mmCIF file of C-alpha atoms in Angstrom:
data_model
loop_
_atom_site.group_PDB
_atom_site.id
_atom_site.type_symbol
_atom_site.label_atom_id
_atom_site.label_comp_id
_atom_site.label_asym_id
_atom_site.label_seq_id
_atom_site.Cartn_x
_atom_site.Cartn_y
_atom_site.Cartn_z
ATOM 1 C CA UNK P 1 0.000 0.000 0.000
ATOM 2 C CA UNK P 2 1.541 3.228 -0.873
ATOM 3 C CA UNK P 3 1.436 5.852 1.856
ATOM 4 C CA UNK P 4 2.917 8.470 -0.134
ATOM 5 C CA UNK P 5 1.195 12.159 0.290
ATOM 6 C CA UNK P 6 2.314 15.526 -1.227
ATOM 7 C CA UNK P 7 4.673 15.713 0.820
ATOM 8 C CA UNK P 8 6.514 12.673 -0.522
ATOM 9 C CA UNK P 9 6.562 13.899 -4.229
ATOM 10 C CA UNK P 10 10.226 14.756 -4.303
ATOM 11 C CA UNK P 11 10.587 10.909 -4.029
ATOM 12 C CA UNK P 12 11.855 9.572 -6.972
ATOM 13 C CA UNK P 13 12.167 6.648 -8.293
ATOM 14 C CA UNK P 14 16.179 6.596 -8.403
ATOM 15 C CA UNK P 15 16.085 7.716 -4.503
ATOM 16 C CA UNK P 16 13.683 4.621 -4.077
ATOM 17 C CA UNK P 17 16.222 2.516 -5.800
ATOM 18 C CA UNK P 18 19.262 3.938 -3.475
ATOM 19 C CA UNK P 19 17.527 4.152 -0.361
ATOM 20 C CA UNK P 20 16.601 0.454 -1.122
ATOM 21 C CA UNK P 21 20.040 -0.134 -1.731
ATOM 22 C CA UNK P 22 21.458 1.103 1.551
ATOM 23 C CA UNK P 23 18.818 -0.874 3.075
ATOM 24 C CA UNK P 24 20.929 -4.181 1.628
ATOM 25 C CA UNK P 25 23.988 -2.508 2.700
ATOM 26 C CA UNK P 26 23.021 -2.175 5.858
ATOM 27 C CA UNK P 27 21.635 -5.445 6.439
ATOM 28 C CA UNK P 28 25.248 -6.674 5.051
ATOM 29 C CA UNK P 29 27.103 -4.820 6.912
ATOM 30 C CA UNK P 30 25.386 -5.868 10.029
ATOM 31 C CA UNK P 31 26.004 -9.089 9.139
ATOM 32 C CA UNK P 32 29.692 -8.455 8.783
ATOM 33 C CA UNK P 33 29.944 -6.780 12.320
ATOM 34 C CA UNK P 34 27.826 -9.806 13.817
ATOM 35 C CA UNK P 35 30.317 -12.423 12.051
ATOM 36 C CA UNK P 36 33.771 -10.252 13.251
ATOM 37 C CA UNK P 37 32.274 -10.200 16.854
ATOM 38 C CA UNK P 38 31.927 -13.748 16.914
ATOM 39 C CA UNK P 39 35.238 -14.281 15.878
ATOM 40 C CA UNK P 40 37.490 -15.483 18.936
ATOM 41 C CA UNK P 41 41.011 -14.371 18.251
ATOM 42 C CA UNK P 42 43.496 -15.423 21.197
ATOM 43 C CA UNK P 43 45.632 -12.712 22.329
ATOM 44 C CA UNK P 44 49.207 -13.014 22.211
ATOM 45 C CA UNK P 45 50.529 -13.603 25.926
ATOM 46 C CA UNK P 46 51.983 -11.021 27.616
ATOM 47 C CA UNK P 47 56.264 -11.004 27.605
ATOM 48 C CA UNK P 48 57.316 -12.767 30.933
ATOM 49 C CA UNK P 49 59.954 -10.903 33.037
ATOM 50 C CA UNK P 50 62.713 -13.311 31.728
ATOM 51 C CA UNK P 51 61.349 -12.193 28.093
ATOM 52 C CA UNK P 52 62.268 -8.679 28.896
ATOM 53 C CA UNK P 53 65.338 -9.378 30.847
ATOM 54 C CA UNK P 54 66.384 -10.897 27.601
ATOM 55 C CA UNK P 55 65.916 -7.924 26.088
ATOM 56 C CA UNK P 56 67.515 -5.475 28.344
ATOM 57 C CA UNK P 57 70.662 -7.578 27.643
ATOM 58 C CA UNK P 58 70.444 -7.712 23.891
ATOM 59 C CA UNK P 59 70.179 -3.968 24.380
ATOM 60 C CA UNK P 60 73.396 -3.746 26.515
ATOM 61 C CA UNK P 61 75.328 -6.029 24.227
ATOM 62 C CA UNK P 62 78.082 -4.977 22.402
ATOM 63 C CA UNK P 63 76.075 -5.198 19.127
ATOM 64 C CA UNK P 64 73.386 -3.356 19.467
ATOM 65 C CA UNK P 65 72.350 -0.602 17.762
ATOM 66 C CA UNK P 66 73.026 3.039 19.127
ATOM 67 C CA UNK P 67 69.428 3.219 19.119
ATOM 68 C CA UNK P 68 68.676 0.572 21.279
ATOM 69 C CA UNK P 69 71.520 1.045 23.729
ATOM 70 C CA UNK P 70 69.886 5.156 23.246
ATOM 71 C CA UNK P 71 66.481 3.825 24.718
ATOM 72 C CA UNK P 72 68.398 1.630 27.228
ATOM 73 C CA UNK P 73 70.297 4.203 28.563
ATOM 74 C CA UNK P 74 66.538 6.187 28.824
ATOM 75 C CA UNK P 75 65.125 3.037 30.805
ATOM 76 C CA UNK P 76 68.090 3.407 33.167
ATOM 77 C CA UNK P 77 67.431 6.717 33.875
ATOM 78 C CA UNK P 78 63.982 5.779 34.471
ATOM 79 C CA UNK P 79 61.760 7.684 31.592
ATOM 80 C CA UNK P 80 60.217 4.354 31.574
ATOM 81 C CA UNK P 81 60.340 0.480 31.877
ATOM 82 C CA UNK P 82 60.752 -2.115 29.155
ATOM 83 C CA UNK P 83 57.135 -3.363 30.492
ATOM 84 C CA UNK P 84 55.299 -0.119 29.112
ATOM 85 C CA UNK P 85 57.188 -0.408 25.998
ATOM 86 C CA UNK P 86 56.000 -4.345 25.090
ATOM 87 C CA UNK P 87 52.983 -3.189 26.354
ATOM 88 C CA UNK P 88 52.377 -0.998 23.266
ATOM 89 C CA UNK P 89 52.520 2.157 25.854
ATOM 90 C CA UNK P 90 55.351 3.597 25.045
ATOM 91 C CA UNK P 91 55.140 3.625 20.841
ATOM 92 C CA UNK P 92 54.357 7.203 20.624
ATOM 93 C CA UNK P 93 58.243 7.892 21.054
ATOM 94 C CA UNK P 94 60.123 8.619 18.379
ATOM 95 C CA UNK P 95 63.162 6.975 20.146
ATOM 96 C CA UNK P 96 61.177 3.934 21.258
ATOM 97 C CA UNK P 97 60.340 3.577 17.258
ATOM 98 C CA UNK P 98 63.882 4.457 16.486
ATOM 99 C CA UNK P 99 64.959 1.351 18.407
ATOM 100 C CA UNK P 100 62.577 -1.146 17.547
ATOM 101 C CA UNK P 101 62.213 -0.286 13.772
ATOM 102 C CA UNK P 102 64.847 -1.307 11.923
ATOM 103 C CA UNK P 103 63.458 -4.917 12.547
ATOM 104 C CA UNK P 104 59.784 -3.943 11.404
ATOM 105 C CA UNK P 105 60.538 -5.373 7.478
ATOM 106 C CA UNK P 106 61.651 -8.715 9.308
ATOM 107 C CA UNK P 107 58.793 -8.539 11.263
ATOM 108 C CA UNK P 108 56.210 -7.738 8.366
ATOM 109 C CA UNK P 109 58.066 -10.438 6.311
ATOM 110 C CA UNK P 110 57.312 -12.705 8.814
ATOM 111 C CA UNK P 111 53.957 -11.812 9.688
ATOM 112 C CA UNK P 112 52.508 -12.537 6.060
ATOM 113 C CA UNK P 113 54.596 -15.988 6.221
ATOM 114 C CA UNK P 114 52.184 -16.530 9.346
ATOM 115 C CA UNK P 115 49.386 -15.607 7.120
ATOM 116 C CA UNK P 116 50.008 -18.029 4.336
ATOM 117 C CA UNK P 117 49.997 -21.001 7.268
ATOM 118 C CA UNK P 118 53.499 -21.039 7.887
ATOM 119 C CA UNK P 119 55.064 -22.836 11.249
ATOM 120 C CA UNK P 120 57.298 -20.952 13.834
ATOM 121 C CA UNK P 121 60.443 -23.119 12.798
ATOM 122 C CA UNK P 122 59.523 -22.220 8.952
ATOM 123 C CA UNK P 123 59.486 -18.542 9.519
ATOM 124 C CA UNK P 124 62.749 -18.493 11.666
ATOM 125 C CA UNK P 125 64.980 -21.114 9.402
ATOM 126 C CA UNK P 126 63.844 -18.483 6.251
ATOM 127 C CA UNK P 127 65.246 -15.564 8.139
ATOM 128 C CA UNK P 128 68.381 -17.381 9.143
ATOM 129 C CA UNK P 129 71.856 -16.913 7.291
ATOM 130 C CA UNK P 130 72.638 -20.196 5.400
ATOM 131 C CA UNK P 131 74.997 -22.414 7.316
ATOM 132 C CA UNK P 132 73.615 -21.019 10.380
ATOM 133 C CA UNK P 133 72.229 -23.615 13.405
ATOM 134 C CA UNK P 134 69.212 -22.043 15.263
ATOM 135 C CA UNK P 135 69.546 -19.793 17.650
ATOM 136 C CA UNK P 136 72.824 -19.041 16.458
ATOM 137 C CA UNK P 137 73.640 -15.087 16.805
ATOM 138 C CA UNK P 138 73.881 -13.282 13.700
ATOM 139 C CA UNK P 139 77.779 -12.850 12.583
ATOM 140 C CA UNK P 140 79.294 -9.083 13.240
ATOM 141 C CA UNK P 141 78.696 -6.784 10.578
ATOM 142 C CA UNK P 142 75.010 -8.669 9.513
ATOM 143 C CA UNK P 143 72.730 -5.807 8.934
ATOM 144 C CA UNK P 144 70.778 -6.355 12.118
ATOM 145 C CA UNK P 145 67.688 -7.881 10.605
ATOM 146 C CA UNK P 146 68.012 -11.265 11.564
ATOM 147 C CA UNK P 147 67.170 -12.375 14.500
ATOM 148 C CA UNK P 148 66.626 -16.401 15.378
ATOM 149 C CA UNK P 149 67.411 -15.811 18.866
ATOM 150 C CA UNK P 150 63.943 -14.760 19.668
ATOM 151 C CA UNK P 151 62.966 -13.579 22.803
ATOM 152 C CA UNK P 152 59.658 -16.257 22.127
ATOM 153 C CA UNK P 153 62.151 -19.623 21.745
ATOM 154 C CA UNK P 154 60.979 -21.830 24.809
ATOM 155 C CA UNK P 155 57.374 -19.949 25.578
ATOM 156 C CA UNK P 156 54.585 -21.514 25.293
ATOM 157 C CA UNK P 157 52.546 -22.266 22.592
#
């Protein structure tokens, strides 16, 4: 029954058509939202305190970057603790993403190898120099991107 009055005469049959339209939308992307909700994603576990002590000594070591041994200095003074930083609190600092950058390629890499259904010990043996056992250090002089020691070898899976 059509309940259209005067009032409704600016109603044409294209804005018909596209409110229709957005009608379908909307019931598709409600649908969407519904099926994302229901989705149960497992968040990674937190690092452990020996996962950060690990990393406050890669940071001290010899090899590491100025950038890292920059923010280490910065945790020693107390500006803040490697536990806000793996926490994600701390990423708004241009020296905390100065530090932890130059590994973001690797990391990306990586991630999309995860993506495609790779295992753990597939995505570390690809980023490992040939001739290299695992958890072997990188040699002197490697650009910095490769990293099988991981401060995730022995956690839980």
């Amino acid at each position: 029954m059509d309940m259209s009055g005067p009032e409704d005469t600016w109603r044409t049959t294209a804005v018909e058509q596209a409110e229709a339209r957005l009608d379908e939308v909307a019931v598709q992307a409600d649908a969407a939202i519904a099926k994302a909700r229901s989705l149960r994603i497992s968040p990674t576990p937190p690092l452990s305190e020996d996962d950060l002590r690990r990393i406050e000594e890669a940071a001290r070591a010899g090899d590491a970057s100025c950038e890292m041994r920059e923010l280490q200095r910065r945790i020693d003074a107390g500006e803040f603790t490697w536990r806000e930083i793996a926490d994600g609190h701390r990423m708004d600092d241009p020296g905390v993403r100065a530090a932890l950058g130059a590994g973001l390629g690797t990391i990306a890499g990586a991630y999309r190898q995860f993506e495609e259904g790779y295992l753990l010990e597939d995505v570390l043996a690809a980023h490992q120099p040939s001739g290299a056992s695992p958890g072997q250090r990188a040699p002197s002089g490697d650009d910095g991107e490769w990293f099988v020691g991981s401060i995730y070898d022995g956690r839980a899976r």
